[in-house]
XYZ file of N, CA and C in Angstrom:
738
model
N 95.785 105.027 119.161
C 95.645 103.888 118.269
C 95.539 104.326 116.819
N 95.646 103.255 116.111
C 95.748 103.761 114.610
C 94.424 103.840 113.802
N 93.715 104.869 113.300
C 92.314 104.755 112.674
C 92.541 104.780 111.339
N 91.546 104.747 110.706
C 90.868 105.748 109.719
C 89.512 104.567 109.058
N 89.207 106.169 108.346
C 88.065 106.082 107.521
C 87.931 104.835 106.697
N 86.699 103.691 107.274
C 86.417 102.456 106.027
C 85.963 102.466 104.712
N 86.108 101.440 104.124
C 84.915 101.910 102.823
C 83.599 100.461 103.119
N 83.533 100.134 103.865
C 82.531 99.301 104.469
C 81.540 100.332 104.495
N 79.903 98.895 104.158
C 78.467 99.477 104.465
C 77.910 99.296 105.409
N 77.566 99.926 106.040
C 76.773 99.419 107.177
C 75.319 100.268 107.306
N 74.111 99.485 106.506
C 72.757 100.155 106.565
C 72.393 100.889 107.835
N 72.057 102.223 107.598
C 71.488 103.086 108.400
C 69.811 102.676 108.894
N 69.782 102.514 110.189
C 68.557 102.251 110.373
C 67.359 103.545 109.931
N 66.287 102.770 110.190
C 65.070 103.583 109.898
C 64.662 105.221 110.980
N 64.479 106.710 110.090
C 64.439 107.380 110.754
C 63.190 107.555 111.436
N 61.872 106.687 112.327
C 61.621 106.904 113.046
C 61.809 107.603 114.432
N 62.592 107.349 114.931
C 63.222 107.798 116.351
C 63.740 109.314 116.020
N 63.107 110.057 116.982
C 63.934 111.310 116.982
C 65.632 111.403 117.175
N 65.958 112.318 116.843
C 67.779 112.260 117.068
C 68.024 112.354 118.227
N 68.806 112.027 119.076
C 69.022 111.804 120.449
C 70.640 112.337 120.672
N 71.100 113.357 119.517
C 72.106 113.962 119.668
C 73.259 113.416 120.973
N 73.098 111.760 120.115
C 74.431 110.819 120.800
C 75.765 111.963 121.297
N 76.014 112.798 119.412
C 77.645 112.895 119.656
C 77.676 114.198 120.313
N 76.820 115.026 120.589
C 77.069 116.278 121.371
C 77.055 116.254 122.592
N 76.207 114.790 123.303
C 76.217 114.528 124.733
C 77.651 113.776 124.914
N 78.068 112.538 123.954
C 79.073 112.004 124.855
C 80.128 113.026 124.782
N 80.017 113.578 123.674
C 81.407 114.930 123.412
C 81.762 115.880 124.590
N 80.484 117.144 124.455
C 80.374 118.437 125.654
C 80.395 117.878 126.564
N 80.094 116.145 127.408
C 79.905 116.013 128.631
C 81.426 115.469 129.559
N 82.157 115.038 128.188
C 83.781 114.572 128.550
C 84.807 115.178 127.817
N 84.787 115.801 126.977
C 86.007 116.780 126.733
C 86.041 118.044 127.163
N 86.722 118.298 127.843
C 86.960 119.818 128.389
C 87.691 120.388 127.248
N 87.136 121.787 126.716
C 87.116 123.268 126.275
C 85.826 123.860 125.442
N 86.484 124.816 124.801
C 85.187 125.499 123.992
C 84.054 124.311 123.455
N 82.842 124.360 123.551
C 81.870 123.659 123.135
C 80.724 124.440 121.982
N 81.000 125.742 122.081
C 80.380 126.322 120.759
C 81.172 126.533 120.225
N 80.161 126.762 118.498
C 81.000 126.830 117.270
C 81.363 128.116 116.468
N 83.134 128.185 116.343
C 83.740 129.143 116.328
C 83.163 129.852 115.177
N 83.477 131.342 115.133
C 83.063 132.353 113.656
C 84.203 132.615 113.091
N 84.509 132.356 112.027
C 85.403 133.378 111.171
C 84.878 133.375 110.019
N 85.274 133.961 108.757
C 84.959 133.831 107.581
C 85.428 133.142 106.561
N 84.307 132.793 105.570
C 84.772 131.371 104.827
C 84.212 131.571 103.538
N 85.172 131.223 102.918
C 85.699 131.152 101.482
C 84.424 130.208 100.768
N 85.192 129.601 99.306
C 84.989 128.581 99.013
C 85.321 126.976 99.467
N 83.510 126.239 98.824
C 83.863 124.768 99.319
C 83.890 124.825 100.956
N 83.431 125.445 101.770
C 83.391 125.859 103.102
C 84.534 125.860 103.897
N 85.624 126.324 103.816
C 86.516 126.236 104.150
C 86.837 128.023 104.584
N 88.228 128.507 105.329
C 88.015 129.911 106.062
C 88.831 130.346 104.778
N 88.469 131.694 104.617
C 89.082 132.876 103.590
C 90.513 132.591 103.154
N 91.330 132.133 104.614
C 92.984 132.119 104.542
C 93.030 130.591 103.540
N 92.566 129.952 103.598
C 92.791 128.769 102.903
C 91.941 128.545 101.584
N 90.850 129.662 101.261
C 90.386 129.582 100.284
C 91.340 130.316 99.039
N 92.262 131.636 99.825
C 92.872 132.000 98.628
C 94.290 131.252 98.575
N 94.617 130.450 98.988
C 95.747 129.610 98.578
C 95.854 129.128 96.943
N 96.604 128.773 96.199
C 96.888 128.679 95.176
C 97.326 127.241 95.366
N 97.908 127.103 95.961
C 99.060 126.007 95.813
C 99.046 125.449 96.990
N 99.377 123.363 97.275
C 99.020 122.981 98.839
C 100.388 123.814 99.515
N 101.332 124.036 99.084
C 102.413 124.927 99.485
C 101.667 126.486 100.638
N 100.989 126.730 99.946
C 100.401 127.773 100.151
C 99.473 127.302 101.424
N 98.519 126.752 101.489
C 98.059 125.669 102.044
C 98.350 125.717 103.346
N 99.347 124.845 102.757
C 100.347 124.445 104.086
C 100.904 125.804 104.909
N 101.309 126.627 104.154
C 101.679 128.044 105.207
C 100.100 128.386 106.208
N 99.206 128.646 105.415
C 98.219 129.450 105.587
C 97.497 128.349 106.622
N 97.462 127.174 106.707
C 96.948 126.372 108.358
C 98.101 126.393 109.143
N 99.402 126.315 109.000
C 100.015 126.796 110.089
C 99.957 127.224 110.694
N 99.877 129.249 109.678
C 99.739 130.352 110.503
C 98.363 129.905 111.364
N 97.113 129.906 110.890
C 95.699 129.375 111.547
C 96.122 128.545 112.799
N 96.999 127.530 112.543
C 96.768 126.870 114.061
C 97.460 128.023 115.279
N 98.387 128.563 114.865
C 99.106 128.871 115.953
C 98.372 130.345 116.099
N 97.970 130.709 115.123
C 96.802 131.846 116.029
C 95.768 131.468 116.533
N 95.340 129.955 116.865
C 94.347 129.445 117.115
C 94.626 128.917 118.828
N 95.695 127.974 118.665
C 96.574 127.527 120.003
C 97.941 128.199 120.723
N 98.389 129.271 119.889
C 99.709 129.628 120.488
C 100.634 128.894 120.344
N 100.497 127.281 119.568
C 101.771 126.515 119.090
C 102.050 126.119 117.904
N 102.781 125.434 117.450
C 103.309 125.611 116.324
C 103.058 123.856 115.824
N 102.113 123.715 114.849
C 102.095 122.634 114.161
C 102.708 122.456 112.757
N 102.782 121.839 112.378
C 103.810 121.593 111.118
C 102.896 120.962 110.192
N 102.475 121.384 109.100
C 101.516 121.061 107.789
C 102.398 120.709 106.532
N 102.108 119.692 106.351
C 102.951 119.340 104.721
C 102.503 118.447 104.466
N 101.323 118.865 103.239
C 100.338 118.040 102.322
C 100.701 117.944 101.491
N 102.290 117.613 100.676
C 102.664 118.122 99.817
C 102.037 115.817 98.922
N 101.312 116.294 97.421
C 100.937 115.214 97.075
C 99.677 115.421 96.989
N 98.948 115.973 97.995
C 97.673 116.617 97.877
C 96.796 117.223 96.696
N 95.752 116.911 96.134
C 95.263 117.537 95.567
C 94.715 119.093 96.590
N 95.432 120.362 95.622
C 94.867 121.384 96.334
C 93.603 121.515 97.296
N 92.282 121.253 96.637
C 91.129 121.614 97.095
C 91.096 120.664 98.063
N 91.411 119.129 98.321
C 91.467 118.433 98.961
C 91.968 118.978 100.341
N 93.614 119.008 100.504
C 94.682 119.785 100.987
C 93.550 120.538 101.648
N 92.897 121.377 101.739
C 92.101 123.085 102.063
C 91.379 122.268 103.226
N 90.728 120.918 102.383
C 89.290 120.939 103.059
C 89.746 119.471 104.528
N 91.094 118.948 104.312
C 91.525 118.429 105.529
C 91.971 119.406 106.544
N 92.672 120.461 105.555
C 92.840 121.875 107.076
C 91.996 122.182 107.662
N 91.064 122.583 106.929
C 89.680 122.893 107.623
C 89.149 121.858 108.531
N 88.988 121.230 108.616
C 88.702 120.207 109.573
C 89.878 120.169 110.294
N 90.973 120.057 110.482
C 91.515 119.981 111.755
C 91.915 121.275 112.091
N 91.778 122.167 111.885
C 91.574 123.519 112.641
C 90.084 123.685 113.187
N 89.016 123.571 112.780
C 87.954 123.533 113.528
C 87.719 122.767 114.655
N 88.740 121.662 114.554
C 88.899 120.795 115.753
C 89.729 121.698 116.383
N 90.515 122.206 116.100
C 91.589 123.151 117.393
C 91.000 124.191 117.553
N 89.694 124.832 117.082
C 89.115 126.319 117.363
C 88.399 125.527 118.801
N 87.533 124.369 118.694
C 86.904 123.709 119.811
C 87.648 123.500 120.588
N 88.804 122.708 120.811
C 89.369 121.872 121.883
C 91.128 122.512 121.783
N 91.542 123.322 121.659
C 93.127 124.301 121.356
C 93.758 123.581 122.735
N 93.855 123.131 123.676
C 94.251 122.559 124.555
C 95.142 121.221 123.716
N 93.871 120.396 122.725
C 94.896 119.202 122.559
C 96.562 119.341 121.877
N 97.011 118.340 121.763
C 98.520 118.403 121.164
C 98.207 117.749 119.890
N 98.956 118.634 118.758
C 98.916 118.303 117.436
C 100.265 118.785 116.653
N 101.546 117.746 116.888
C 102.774 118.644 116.266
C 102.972 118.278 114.347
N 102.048 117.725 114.085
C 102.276 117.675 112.437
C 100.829 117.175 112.060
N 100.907 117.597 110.636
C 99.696 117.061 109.698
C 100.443 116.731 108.087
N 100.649 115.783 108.179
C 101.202 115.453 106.863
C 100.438 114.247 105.922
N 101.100 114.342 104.496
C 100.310 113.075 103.812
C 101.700 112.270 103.754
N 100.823 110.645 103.728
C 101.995 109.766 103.516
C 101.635 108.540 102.530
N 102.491 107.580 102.442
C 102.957 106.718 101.012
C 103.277 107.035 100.265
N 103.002 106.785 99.213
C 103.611 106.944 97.954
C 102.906 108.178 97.098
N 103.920 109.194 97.257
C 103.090 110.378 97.010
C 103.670 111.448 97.901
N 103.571 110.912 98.880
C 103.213 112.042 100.214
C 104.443 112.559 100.475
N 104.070 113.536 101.535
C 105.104 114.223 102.319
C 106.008 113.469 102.871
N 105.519 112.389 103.993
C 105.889 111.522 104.526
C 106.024 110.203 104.567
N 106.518 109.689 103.099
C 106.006 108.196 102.589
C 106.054 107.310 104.095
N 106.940 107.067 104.853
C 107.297 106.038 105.689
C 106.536 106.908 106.736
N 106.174 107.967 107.377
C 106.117 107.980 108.496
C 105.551 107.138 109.421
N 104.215 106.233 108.797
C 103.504 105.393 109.923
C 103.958 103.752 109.262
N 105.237 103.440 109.018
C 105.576 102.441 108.272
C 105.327 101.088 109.324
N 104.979 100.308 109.346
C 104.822 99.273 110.362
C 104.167 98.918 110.613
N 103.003 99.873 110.606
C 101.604 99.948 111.115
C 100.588 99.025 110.008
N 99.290 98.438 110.530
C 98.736 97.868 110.026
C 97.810 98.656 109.374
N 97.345 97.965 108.301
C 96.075 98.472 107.230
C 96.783 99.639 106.672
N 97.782 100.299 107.223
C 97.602 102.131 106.517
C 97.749 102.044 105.302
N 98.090 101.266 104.462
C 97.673 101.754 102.846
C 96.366 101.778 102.463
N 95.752 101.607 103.371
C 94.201 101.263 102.784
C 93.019 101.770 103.280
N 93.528 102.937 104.744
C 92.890 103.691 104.913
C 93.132 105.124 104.603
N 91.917 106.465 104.671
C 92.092 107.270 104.229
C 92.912 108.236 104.994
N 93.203 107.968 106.100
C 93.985 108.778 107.514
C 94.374 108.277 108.818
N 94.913 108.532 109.466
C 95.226 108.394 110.497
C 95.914 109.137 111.683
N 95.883 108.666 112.918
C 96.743 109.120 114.019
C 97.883 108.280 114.108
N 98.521 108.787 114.499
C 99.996 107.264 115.424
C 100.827 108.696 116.181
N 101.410 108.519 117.065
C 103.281 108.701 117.603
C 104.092 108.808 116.165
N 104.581 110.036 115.897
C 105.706 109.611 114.810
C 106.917 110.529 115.155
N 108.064 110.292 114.203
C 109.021 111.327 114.514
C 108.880 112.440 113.209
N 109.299 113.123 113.733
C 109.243 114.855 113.020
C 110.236 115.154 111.953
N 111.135 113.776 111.430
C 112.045 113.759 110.294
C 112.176 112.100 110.458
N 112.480 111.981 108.792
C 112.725 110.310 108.981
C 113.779 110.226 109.786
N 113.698 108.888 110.206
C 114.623 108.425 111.074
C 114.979 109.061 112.621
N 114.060 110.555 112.606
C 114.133 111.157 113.628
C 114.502 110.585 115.270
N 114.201 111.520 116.147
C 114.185 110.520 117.374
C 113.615 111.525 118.180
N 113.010 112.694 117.712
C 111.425 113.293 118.448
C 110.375 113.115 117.390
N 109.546 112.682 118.689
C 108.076 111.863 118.223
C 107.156 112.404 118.796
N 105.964 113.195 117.848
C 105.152 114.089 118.068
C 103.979 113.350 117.997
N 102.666 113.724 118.145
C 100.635 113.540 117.295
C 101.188 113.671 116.275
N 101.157 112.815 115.442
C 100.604 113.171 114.106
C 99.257 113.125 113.727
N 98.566 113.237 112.647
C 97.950 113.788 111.734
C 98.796 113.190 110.111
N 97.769 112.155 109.693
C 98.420 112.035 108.234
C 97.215 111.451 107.050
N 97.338 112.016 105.942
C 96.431 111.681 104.899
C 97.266 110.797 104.717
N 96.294 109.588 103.663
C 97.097 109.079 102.938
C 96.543 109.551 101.199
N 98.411 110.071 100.715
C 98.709 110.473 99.665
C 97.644 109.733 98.408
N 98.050 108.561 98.352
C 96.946 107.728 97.800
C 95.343 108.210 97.163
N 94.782 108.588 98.367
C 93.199 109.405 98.354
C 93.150 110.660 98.097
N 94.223 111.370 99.177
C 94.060 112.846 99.170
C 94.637 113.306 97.627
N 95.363 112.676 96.842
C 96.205 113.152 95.814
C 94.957 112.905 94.526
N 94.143 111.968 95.007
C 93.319 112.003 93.716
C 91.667 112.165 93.926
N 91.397 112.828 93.818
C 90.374 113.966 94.622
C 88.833 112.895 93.912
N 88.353 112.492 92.614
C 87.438 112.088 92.135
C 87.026 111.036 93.136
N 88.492 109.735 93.362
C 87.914 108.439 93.377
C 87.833 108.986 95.274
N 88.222 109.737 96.022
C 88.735 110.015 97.520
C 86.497 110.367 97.630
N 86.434 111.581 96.564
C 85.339 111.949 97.467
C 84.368 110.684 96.972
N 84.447 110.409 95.875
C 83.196 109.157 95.528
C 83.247 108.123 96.595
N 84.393 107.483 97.295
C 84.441 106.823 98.456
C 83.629 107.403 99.555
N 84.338 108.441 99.995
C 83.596 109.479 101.012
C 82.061 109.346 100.796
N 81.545 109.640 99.541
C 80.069 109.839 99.088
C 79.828 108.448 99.455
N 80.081 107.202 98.686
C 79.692 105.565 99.515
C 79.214 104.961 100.331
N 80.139 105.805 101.508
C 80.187 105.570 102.820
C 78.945 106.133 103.352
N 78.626 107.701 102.749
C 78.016 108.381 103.483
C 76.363 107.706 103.291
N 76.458 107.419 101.893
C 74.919 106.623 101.121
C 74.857 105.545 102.148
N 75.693 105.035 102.535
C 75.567 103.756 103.475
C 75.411 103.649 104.365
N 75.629 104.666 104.905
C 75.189 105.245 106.344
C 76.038 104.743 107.393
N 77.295 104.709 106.554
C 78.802 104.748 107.285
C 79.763 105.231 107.552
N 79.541 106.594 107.334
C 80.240 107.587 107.562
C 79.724 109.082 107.891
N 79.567 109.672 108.385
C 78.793 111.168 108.522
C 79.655 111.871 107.184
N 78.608 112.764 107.427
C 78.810 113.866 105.780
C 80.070 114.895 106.129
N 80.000 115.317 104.755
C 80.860 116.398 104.852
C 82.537 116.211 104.350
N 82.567 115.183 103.542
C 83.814 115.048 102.449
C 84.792 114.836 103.294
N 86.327 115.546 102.144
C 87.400 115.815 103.268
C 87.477 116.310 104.573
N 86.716 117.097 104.827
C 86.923 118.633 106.425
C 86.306 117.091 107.143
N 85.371 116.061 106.922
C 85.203 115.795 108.262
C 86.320 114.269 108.327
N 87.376 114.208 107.424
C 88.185 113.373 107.266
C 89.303 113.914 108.874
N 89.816 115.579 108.079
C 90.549 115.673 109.342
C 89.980 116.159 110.604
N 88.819 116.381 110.657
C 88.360 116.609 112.290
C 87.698 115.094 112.573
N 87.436 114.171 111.871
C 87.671 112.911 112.386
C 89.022 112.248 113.213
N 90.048 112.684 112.548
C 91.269 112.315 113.367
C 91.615 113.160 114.177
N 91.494 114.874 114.522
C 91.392 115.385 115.510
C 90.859 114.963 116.899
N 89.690 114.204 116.307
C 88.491 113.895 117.264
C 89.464 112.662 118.326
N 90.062 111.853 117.058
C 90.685 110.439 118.086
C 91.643 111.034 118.550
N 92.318 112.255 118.453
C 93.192 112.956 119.290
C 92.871 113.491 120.555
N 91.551 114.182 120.513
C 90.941 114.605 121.570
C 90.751 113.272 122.414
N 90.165 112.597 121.921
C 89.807 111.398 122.895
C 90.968 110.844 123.623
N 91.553 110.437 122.771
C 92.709 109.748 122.949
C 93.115 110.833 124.883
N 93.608 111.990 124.405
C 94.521 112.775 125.484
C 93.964 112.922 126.431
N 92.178 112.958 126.714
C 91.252 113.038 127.329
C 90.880 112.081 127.909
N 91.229 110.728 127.437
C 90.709 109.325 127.954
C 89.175 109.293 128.376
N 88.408 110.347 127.118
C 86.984 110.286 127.150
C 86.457 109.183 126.698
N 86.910 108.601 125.709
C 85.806 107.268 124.941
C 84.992 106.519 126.553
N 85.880 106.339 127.336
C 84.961 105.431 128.161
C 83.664 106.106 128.822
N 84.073 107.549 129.092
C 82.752 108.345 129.793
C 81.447 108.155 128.944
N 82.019 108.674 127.243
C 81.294 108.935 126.572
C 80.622 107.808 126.276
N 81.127 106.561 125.781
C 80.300 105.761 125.677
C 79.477 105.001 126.567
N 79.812 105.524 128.237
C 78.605 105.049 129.541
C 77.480 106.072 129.197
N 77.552 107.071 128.269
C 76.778 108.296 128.137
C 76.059 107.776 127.334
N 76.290 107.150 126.342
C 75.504 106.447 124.916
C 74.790 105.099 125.516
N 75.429 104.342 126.564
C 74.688 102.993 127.255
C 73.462 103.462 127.734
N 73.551 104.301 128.465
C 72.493 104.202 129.399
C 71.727 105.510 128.583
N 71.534 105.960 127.855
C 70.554 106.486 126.573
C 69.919 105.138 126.017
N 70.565 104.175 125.820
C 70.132 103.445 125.270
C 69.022 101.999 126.009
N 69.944 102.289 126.664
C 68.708 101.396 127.860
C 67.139 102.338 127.799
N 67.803 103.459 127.832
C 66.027 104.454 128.451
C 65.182 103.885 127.006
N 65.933 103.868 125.893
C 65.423 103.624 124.632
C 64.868 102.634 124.304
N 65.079 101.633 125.174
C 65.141 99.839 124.908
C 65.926 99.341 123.549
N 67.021 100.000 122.964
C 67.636 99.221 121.921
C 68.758 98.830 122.499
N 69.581 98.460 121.601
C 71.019 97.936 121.884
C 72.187 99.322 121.685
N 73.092 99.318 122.546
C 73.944 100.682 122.314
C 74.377 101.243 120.751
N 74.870 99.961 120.186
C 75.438 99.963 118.782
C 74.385 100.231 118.023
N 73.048 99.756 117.823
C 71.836 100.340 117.011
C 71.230 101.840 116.692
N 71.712 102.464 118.296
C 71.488 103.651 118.585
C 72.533 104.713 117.657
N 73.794 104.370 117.966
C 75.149 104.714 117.722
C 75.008 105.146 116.059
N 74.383 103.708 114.828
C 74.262 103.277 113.971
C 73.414 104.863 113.588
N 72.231 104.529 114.374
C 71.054 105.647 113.680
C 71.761 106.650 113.751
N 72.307 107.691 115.362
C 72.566 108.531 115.384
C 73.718 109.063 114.770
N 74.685 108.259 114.434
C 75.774 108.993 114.328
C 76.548 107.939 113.018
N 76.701 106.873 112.779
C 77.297 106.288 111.395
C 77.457 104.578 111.991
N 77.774 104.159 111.054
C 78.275 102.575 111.228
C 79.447 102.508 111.512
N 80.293 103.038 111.587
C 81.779 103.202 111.788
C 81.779 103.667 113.067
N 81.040 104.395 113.193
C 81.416 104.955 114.878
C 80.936 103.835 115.472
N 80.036 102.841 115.515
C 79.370 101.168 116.328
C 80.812 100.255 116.185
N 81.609 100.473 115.396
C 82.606 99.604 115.421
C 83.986 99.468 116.428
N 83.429 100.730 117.307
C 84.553 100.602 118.708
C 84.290 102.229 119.499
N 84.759 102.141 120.328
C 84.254 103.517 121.364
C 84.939 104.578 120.727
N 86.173 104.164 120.169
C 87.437 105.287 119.780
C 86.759 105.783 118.633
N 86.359 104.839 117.490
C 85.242 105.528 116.248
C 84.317 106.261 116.843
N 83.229 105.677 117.619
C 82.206 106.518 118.065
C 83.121 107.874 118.259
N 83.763 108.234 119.310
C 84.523 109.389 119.400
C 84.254 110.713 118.075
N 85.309 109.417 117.906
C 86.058 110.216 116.413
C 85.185 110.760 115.179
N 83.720 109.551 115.161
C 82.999 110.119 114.159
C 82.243 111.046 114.896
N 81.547 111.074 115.968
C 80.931 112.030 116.678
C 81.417 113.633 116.672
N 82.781 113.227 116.967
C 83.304 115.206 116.772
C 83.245 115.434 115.540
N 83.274 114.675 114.360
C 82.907 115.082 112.959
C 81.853 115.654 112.497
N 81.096 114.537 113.180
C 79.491 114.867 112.646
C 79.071 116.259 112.748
């Protein structure tokens, strides 16, 4: 299905309640692979060495390539071209940390799109996408193509202008509608609805979050809210998606 990131508030409840580490139970208990967190070394802006010395999203773009496919053994296709550099770095980073965890899923491109982007049309049809910050869909691998891969796509829009992208990001996060962590948890947010998606976990995971919540006496979505963002309460596939972020 088609996501991304809102700029909606949704007040974070009160931190009484201990954390009940929602997104690591519905996660480790329904996605199969690695469940600890990978080591390599990291640059600036937290991102790994190979993508810190990039110069250029050109550069970028080579240097998560090479990363995925020494990561999975396949070959994903990166073209952030529109990107503000540092931006560019810190969506790789996040969806390679999603493939150091879960290298099993399928991911044949990561591109930016509209006006700007790599891929102005690729998710053309689709609802809301000018107005969110990313997404998943089915696309083809050249316009007009007729093989249709996972994508992975910024939109050019945000990623290209780095001030007003993270002050949104920051918004969300004050609001307690989004989990932290800027761009990187933009693209391991859409990793995440990838994982889910191929896994057909959302439903496990969120019987995993119900009945936590019963033991709790609140309502599932209240829980969801505290533990993990307002965006993830707005459907099982968010929960997912913001959960592998967090």
């Amino acid at each position: 299905p088609l996501v991304g990131v809102g700029w909606g508030a949704v007040p974070r409840l009160g931190h009484g309640r201990d954390r009940l580490a929602v997104s690591t139970a519905a996660l480790t208990a329904h996605l199969p692979g690695k469940h600890d967190q990978s080591t390599h070394a990291h640059g600036g802006a937290g991102v790994r060495s190979s993508l810190a010395q990039a110069r250029t999203v050109d550069e970028v773009n080579a240097a998560a390539g090479a990363e995925a496919k020494r990561i999975t053994g396949r070959t994903t296709t990166f073209d952030m071209a529109g990107s503000d550099v540092e931006v560019a770095k810190e969506h790789a980073e996040g969806v390679l940390l999603g493939m150091e965890r879960y290298p099993n899923v399928r991911v044949g491109q990561v591109v930016t799109y509209g006006p700007g982007g790599a891929r102005p049309d690729v998710f053309a049809g689709q609802p809301k996408i000018d107005s969110v910050y990313a997404a998943t869909h089915i696309a083809p691998t050249q316009p007009g193509g007729v093989i249709f891969v996972e994508t992975i796509g910024f939109n050019a829009r945000y990623a290209g202008d780095s001030p007003r992208y993270r002050a949104g990001l920051d918004h969300d996060v004050a609001a307690g509608y989004a989990v932290k962590g800027g761009p990187k948890s933009t693209g391991a947010h859409e990793y995440g609805h990838l994982a889910a998606n191929q896994t057909a976990s959302a439903n496990p995971a969120m019987r995993v979050v119900s009945d936590r919540a019963r033991m709790e006496g609140v309502a599932p979505s209240m829980l969801i809210r505290e533990q993990v963002s307002g965006y993830a309460a707005t459907s099982k596939h968010e929960l997912m998606a913001e959960a592998f972020a967090d």
